[in-house]
Amino acid sequence: MLKLFKQNMIGQLAVILAAMVVIWGRNFIAPVAIPELLGFSPIYNVLYGWLAELPRLATAIALLLMIAEGLIFNEMIYRHAMISQNTLLPMLIYVLLMSQGEWSHTLTPVLLVNMMLLIAASQMMQTGQPMISVGNLSSAALCVGISSMIYLPCIVLLLPLMMLMPTFKMYRWNDWMGLMLGIIGPYLVLTMVLMLQNNVGGCYATIADTVKNQRFIIGGSWLQYVFGAAMLIFSILVVWKVMVGADSRITAYKNNMKVVGYPMIGGVVCMALNPILPLQIQWVAVGVTLAASLYLWEAKKKLWAYELMLWGLILITIFV
């Protein structure tokens, strides 16, 4: 299969389409209920109110959103020369990771957050210029602010964004001002809307209660623990190896690796705080997809072993 993804674009599309039909097809017959979030999640709660009684529509929207994210991510890493050839292998891996567990075959917070994460990453990635603008940083922070209104613990994504600022030599006061304005922008809009409804106090009391009642969730099957831990360790090692061994590559390549890799820190926290199901690998799917794509794409020897890894991921997605 790896050979196919290095040669035949039509064949690649056929494989991805077949995978989606096999994995998602049954959910249009017996759709999964869209999960409800308690606490502060205004954007997601609006969507829940619209789609709770329309599970098939929620499944269709989730599938289309996942496909769009896979295509955007695939194009983004090829455009920034993070993979050497135009291939749909990253999209396949992303689709498989986002489809782990039948409970994920509907609209969930992580699907919406990952779209925001991809938009933020596209704002921070370099295309050859040594610096990015304050506007790019503010736009990425805006995406983090919106993500926190989908699922409040996503505010921790602010940490990897702050870690990236020294990478781009962003130390000035206006850089920090742009970051803060981006984060609080969605909350300023929400406050103005709530002022018109005379409900500002109730909303921010809900935020306080959500933070106060947030707990790390320890649960899930042993297979989830093993698979999740293995994927995280593997991704960290691959990204680190690429960055350390990329002395001959331009600085922009290493910086772009950080842009995609650092958010896995926030993803791990969101994974542990997830109120729907613990250890959702989807929270770190973007970073894991990049690592797995680089690892499989650069394979030169013992290709059968890499084929087994890819088929193993496909079988786990279908049957577990």
Short mmCIF file of C-alpha atoms in Angstrom, two decimals:
data_model
loop_
_atom_site.label_atom_id
_atom_site.label_comp_id
_atom_site.label_asym_id
_atom_site.label_seq_id
_atom_site.Cartn_x
_atom_site.Cartn_y
_atom_site.Cartn_z
CA MET A 1 0.00 0.00 0.00
CA LEU A 2 2.88 2.40 0.68
CA LYS A 3 4.01 1.97 -2.92
CA LEU A 4 0.52 2.95 -4.07
CA PHE A 5 0.70 6.16 -2.03
CA LYS A 6 3.95 7.07 -3.76
CA GLN A 7 2.65 6.66 -7.30
CA ASN A 8 -1.07 6.53 -8.10
CA MET A 9 -3.23 9.48 -6.98
CA ILE A 10 -6.47 7.89 -8.21
CA GLY A 11 -5.63 4.71 -6.32
CA GLN A 12 -4.94 6.76 -3.19
CA LEU A 13 -8.34 8.43 -3.42
CA ALA A 14 -9.98 5.04 -3.91
CA VAL A 15 -8.32 3.60 -0.80
CA ILE A 16 -9.33 6.59 1.35
CA LEU A 17 -12.91 6.49 0.02
CA ALA A 18 -13.14 2.74 0.68
CA ALA A 19 -11.80 3.22 4.22
CA MET A 20 -14.38 5.91 4.99
CA VAL A 21 -17.24 3.79 3.62
CA VAL A 22 -16.20 0.76 5.70
CA ILE A 23 -15.56 2.74 8.89
CA TRP A 24 -18.35 5.31 8.74
CA GLY A 25 -20.99 3.67 6.53
CA ARG A 26 -22.76 1.77 9.31
CA ASN A 27 -23.17 4.97 11.33
CA PHE A 28 -25.63 6.34 8.79
CA ILE A 29 -27.82 3.28 9.45
CA ALA A 30 -27.39 3.33 13.23
CA PRO A 31 -26.02 6.81 14.00
CA VAL A 32 -24.12 7.64 17.18
CA ALA A 33 -25.72 10.24 19.44
CA ILE A 34 -23.91 13.58 19.50
CA PRO A 35 -22.34 13.97 22.98
CA GLU A 36 -23.53 16.67 25.34
CA LEU A 37 -21.06 18.92 27.14
CA LEU A 38 -21.84 20.39 30.53
CA GLY A 39 -20.38 23.70 31.64
CA PHE A 40 -18.99 26.51 29.48
CA SER A 41 -18.91 25.57 25.79
CA PRO A 42 -21.19 28.10 24.06
CA ILE A 43 -20.24 27.34 20.45
CA TYR A 44 -20.52 23.58 20.85
CA ASN A 45 -23.73 23.85 22.87
CA VAL A 46 -25.40 25.82 20.08
CA LEU A 47 -24.48 23.07 17.60
CA TYR A 48 -25.67 20.43 20.08
CA GLY A 49 -29.03 22.17 20.36
CA TRP A 50 -29.39 22.11 16.58
CA LEU A 51 -28.19 18.57 15.94
CA ALA A 52 -29.09 16.50 19.03
CA GLU A 53 -32.32 15.32 17.37
CA LEU A 54 -30.68 14.89 13.95
CA PRO A 55 -27.94 12.27 14.53
CA ARG A 56 -27.54 11.36 10.85
CA LEU A 57 -27.01 14.99 9.92
CA ALA A 58 -24.46 15.29 12.75
CA THR A 59 -22.66 12.22 11.37
CA ALA A 60 -22.64 13.67 7.85
CA ILE A 61 -21.30 17.04 9.07
CA ALA A 62 -18.61 15.28 11.13
CA LEU A 63 -17.52 13.19 8.14
CA LEU A 64 -17.33 16.20 5.83
CA LEU A 65 -15.43 18.20 8.47
CA MET A 66 -12.94 15.36 8.96
CA ILE A 67 -12.39 15.07 5.19
CA ALA A 68 -11.87 18.85 4.92
CA GLU A 69 -9.36 18.80 7.78
CA GLY A 70 -7.47 15.89 6.21
CA LEU A 71 -7.24 17.72 2.88
CA ILE A 72 -6.20 21.02 4.51
CA PHE A 73 -3.50 19.34 6.58
CA ASN A 74 -2.27 17.30 3.61
CA GLU A 75 -1.98 20.40 1.43
CA MET A 76 -0.40 22.44 4.24
CA ILE A 77 2.50 20.07 4.94
CA TYR A 78 3.16 19.58 1.20
CA ARG A 79 3.06 23.35 0.50
CA HIS A 80 5.59 23.93 3.28
CA ALA A 81 7.84 21.11 2.01
CA MET A 82 7.48 19.05 5.18
CA ILE A 83 7.02 15.96 3.03
CA SER A 84 8.94 15.52 -0.20
CA GLN A 85 6.15 14.47 -2.56
CA ASN A 86 2.49 15.25 -3.05
CA THR A 87 0.80 12.22 -1.52
CA LEU A 88 -2.47 11.59 0.32
CA LEU A 89 -0.80 9.38 2.93
CA PRO A 90 -1.13 12.08 5.65
CA MET A 91 -4.84 12.39 4.88
CA LEU A 92 -5.32 8.62 5.19
CA ILE A 93 -3.53 8.51 8.55
CA TYR A 94 -5.49 11.53 9.81
CA VAL A 95 -8.81 9.94 8.80
CA LEU A 96 -7.86 6.69 10.57
CA LEU A 97 -6.79 8.46 13.77
CA MET A 98 -9.88 10.67 13.85
CA SER A 99 -12.09 7.60 13.40
CA GLN A 100 -10.74 5.71 16.41
CA GLY A 101 -13.72 4.45 18.42
CA GLU A 102 -17.27 4.38 17.11
CA TRP A 103 -18.23 7.10 19.63
CA SER A 104 -16.14 9.51 17.53
CA HIS A 105 -18.29 8.98 14.41
CA THR A 106 -20.38 12.07 15.05
CA LEU A 107 -19.76 15.74 15.71
CA THR A 108 -17.50 16.11 18.75
CA PRO A 109 -15.59 19.07 20.24
CA VAL A 110 -12.24 17.72 19.08
CA LEU A 111 -13.32 17.84 15.41
CA LEU A 112 -14.14 21.53 15.70
CA VAL A 113 -11.02 22.31 17.74
CA ASN A 114 -8.74 20.55 15.24
CA MET A 115 -10.06 22.79 12.46
CA MET A 116 -9.14 25.82 14.57
CA LEU A 117 -5.74 24.26 15.26
CA LEU A 118 -5.05 23.79 11.55
CA ILE A 119 -6.02 27.39 10.81
CA ALA A 120 -3.75 28.58 13.64
CA ALA A 121 -0.87 26.44 12.35
CA SER A 122 -1.28 27.83 8.83
CA GLN A 123 -0.94 31.35 10.29
CA MET A 124 2.27 30.47 12.14
CA MET A 125 4.04 28.43 9.45
CA GLN A 126 6.86 30.05 7.53
CA THR A 127 7.15 30.06 3.77
CA GLY A 128 10.77 31.16 3.61
CA GLN A 129 10.62 34.54 5.34
CA PRO A 130 12.58 34.71 8.62
CA MET A 131 9.76 36.27 10.64
CA ILE A 132 6.00 36.15 10.97
CA SER A 133 3.88 39.22 11.66
CA VAL A 134 2.01 40.22 14.80
CA GLY A 135 -1.15 39.78 12.73
CA ASN A 136 -0.30 36.11 12.17
CA LEU A 137 0.27 35.62 15.89
CA SER A 138 -2.97 37.40 16.77
CA SER A 139 -4.91 35.29 14.25
CA ALA A 140 -3.48 32.09 15.74
CA ALA A 141 -4.39 33.32 19.25
CA LEU A 142 -7.90 34.11 18.01
CA CYS A 143 -8.23 30.46 16.94
CA VAL A 144 -7.16 29.37 20.45
CA GLY A 145 -9.77 31.72 21.96
CA ILE A 146 -12.49 30.28 19.73
CA SER A 147 -11.34 26.74 20.61
CA SER A 148 -11.75 27.51 24.31
CA MET A 149 -15.36 28.52 23.60
CA ILE A 150 -15.89 25.14 21.98
CA TYR A 151 -14.24 23.27 24.86
CA LEU A 152 -12.88 25.38 27.73
CA PRO A 153 -9.73 23.31 28.57
CA CYS A 154 -8.42 24.18 25.08
CA ILE A 155 -7.22 27.44 26.61
CA VAL A 156 -4.09 25.39 27.45
CA LEU A 157 -3.21 25.65 23.73
CA LEU A 158 -2.08 29.15 24.65
CA LEU A 159 1.01 27.56 26.24
CA PRO A 160 2.48 26.05 23.02
CA LEU A 161 1.66 29.30 21.24
CA MET A 162 3.69 31.22 23.83
CA MET A 163 6.48 28.64 23.49
CA LEU A 164 6.63 29.42 19.76
CA MET A 165 7.12 33.16 20.26
CA PRO A 166 10.89 32.95 21.03
CA THR A 167 11.27 30.73 17.95
CA PHE A 168 10.10 33.66 15.83
CA LYS A 169 11.94 36.25 17.97
CA MET A 170 8.70 37.81 19.16
CA TYR A 171 9.66 39.55 22.42
CA ARG A 172 8.26 43.07 22.00
CA TRP A 173 5.30 44.42 23.95
CA ASN A 174 3.17 44.69 20.80
CA ASP A 175 3.75 40.97 20.12
CA TRP A 176 2.33 40.14 23.56
CA MET A 177 -0.49 42.64 23.04
CA GLY A 178 -1.39 40.93 19.75
CA LEU A 179 -1.42 37.57 21.52
CA MET A 180 -3.70 38.81 24.31
CA LEU A 181 -6.08 40.61 21.94
CA GLY A 182 -6.44 37.45 19.88
CA ILE A 183 -7.26 35.35 22.95
CA ILE A 184 -9.77 37.74 24.51
CA GLY A 185 -11.37 38.81 21.22
CA PRO A 186 -14.04 36.06 21.20
CA TYR A 187 -14.83 36.78 24.86
CA LEU A 188 -15.29 40.48 24.15
CA VAL A 189 -17.79 39.62 21.40
CA LEU A 190 -19.56 37.17 23.73
CA THR A 191 -19.71 39.80 26.48
CA MET A 192 -21.31 42.35 24.14
CA VAL A 193 -23.92 39.82 23.02
CA LEU A 194 -24.68 38.87 26.63
CA MET A 195 -24.95 42.54 27.64
CA LEU A 196 -27.78 42.87 25.15
CA GLN A 197 -29.40 39.86 26.83
CA ASN A 198 -28.57 41.08 30.35
CA ASN A 199 -26.86 37.77 31.14
CA VAL A 200 -23.15 38.56 31.52
CA GLY A 201 -22.92 37.49 35.15
CA GLY A 202 -24.54 34.12 34.53
CA CYS A 203 -22.17 33.29 31.68
CA TYR A 204 -18.97 34.07 33.56
CA ALA A 205 -20.29 32.27 36.64
CA THR A 206 -20.60 29.21 34.39
CA ILE A 207 -16.95 29.61 33.35
CA ALA A 208 -15.90 29.76 37.00
CA ASP A 209 -17.95 26.65 37.83
CA THR A 210 -16.51 24.78 34.85
CA VAL A 211 -12.94 25.54 35.94
CA LYS A 212 -13.71 24.69 39.57
CA ASN A 213 -15.33 21.35 38.72
CA GLN A 214 -12.81 20.29 36.06
CA ARG A 215 -11.12 16.99 36.92
CA PHE A 216 -8.57 14.76 35.28
CA ILE A 217 -10.37 11.63 34.13
CA ILE A 218 -8.66 8.31 34.63
CA GLY A 219 -10.44 5.53 32.81
CA GLY A 220 -10.72 3.68 29.54
CA SER A 221 -9.53 0.26 28.49
CA TRP A 222 -5.95 -0.98 28.70
CA LEU A 223 -5.85 -0.99 24.88
CA GLN A 224 -6.58 2.74 24.84
CA TYR A 225 -3.73 3.35 27.26
CA VAL A 226 -1.25 1.24 25.29
CA PHE A 227 -2.23 2.66 21.91
CA GLY A 228 -2.37 6.26 23.12
CA ALA A 229 0.95 6.07 24.98
CA ALA A 230 2.66 4.33 22.04
CA MET A 231 1.42 6.97 19.57
CA LEU A 232 2.57 9.86 21.76
CA ILE A 233 6.03 8.43 22.46
CA PHE A 234 6.48 7.51 18.80
CA SER A 235 5.47 11.01 17.64
CA ILE A 236 7.76 12.80 20.09
CA LEU A 237 10.72 10.64 19.04
CA VAL A 238 10.10 11.10 15.30
CA VAL A 239 9.62 14.88 15.53
CA TRP A 240 12.69 15.22 17.75
CA LYS A 241 14.81 13.08 15.40
CA VAL A 242 13.75 15.10 12.37
CA MET A 243 14.48 18.42 14.09
CA VAL A 244 17.86 17.33 15.49
CA GLY A 245 18.93 15.71 12.23
CA ALA A 246 17.78 18.55 10.01
CA ASP A 247 21.01 20.56 10.14
CA SER A 248 21.13 20.79 6.38
CA ARG A 249 17.53 21.99 6.13
CA ILE A 250 16.46 25.61 6.24
CA THR A 251 15.42 27.11 9.56
CA ALA A 252 11.82 27.47 8.37
CA TYR A 253 11.53 23.66 8.18
CA LYS A 254 12.49 23.22 11.83
CA ASN A 255 10.22 26.05 12.90
CA ASN A 256 7.28 24.54 11.03
CA MET A 257 7.93 21.22 12.77
CA LYS A 258 7.61 23.05 16.09
CA VAL A 259 4.37 24.69 14.97
CA VAL A 260 2.80 21.28 14.35
CA GLY A 261 4.55 19.42 17.20
CA TYR A 262 4.18 21.80 20.17
CA PRO A 263 0.35 21.74 20.26
CA MET A 264 0.54 18.07 21.24
CA ILE A 265 1.35 19.40 24.74
CA GLY A 266 -2.05 21.05 24.95
CA GLY A 267 -3.65 18.05 23.27
CA VAL A 268 -2.43 15.72 26.03
CA VAL A 269 -4.05 17.97 28.66
CA CYS A 270 -7.33 18.12 26.72
CA MET A 271 -7.18 14.33 26.37
CA ALA A 272 -6.93 13.91 30.14
CA LEU A 273 -9.68 16.47 30.85
CA ASN A 274 -12.06 15.15 28.20
CA PRO A 275 -15.49 14.64 29.78
CA ILE A 276 -16.82 12.40 26.99
CA LEU A 277 -14.27 9.60 26.91
CA PRO A 278 -10.72 9.50 28.27
CA LEU A 279 -7.63 9.11 26.10
CA GLN A 280 -9.13 10.33 22.83
CA ILE A 281 -6.14 10.10 20.48
CA GLN A 282 -7.95 12.65 18.29
CA TRP A 283 -6.68 15.47 20.54
CA VAL A 284 -3.14 14.86 19.28
CA ALA A 285 -4.07 13.59 15.81
CA VAL A 286 -2.42 16.48 13.92
CA GLY A 287 1.03 15.96 15.46
CA VAL A 288 0.78 12.16 15.36
CA THR A 289 -0.27 12.28 11.69
CA LEU A 290 2.78 14.33 10.75
CA ALA A 291 5.12 12.03 12.67
CA ALA A 292 3.60 8.86 11.23
CA SER A 293 3.63 10.27 7.69
CA LEU A 294 7.31 11.22 7.90
CA TYR A 295 8.19 7.85 9.44
CA LEU A 296 6.37 5.79 6.80
CA TRP A 297 7.34 8.02 3.89
CA GLU A 298 11.06 7.89 4.61
CA ALA A 299 11.08 4.08 4.93
CA LYS A 300 13.78 2.53 2.74
CA LYS A 301 14.34 -0.94 4.17
CA LYS A 302 12.05 -3.68 5.51
CA LEU A 303 9.04 -2.11 3.85
CA TRP A 304 6.93 -5.10 4.87
CA ALA A 305 7.23 -3.99 8.50
CA TYR A 306 5.95 -0.51 7.65
CA GLU A 307 3.13 -2.06 5.63
CA LEU A 308 2.17 -4.09 8.71
CA MET A 309 2.10 -0.90 10.82
CA LEU A 310 -0.25 0.82 8.38
CA TRP A 311 -2.51 -2.21 8.05
CA GLY A 312 -2.49 -2.57 11.84
CA LEU A 313 -3.77 1.00 12.20
CA ILE A 314 -6.48 0.30 9.60
CA LEU A 315 -7.62 -2.89 11.37
CA ILE A 316 -7.60 -1.22 14.81
CA THR A 317 -9.78 1.59 13.41
CA ILE A 318 -12.28 -0.82 11.86
CA PHE A 319 -12.61 -3.42 14.61
CA VAL A 320 -11.69 -1.80 17.96
#
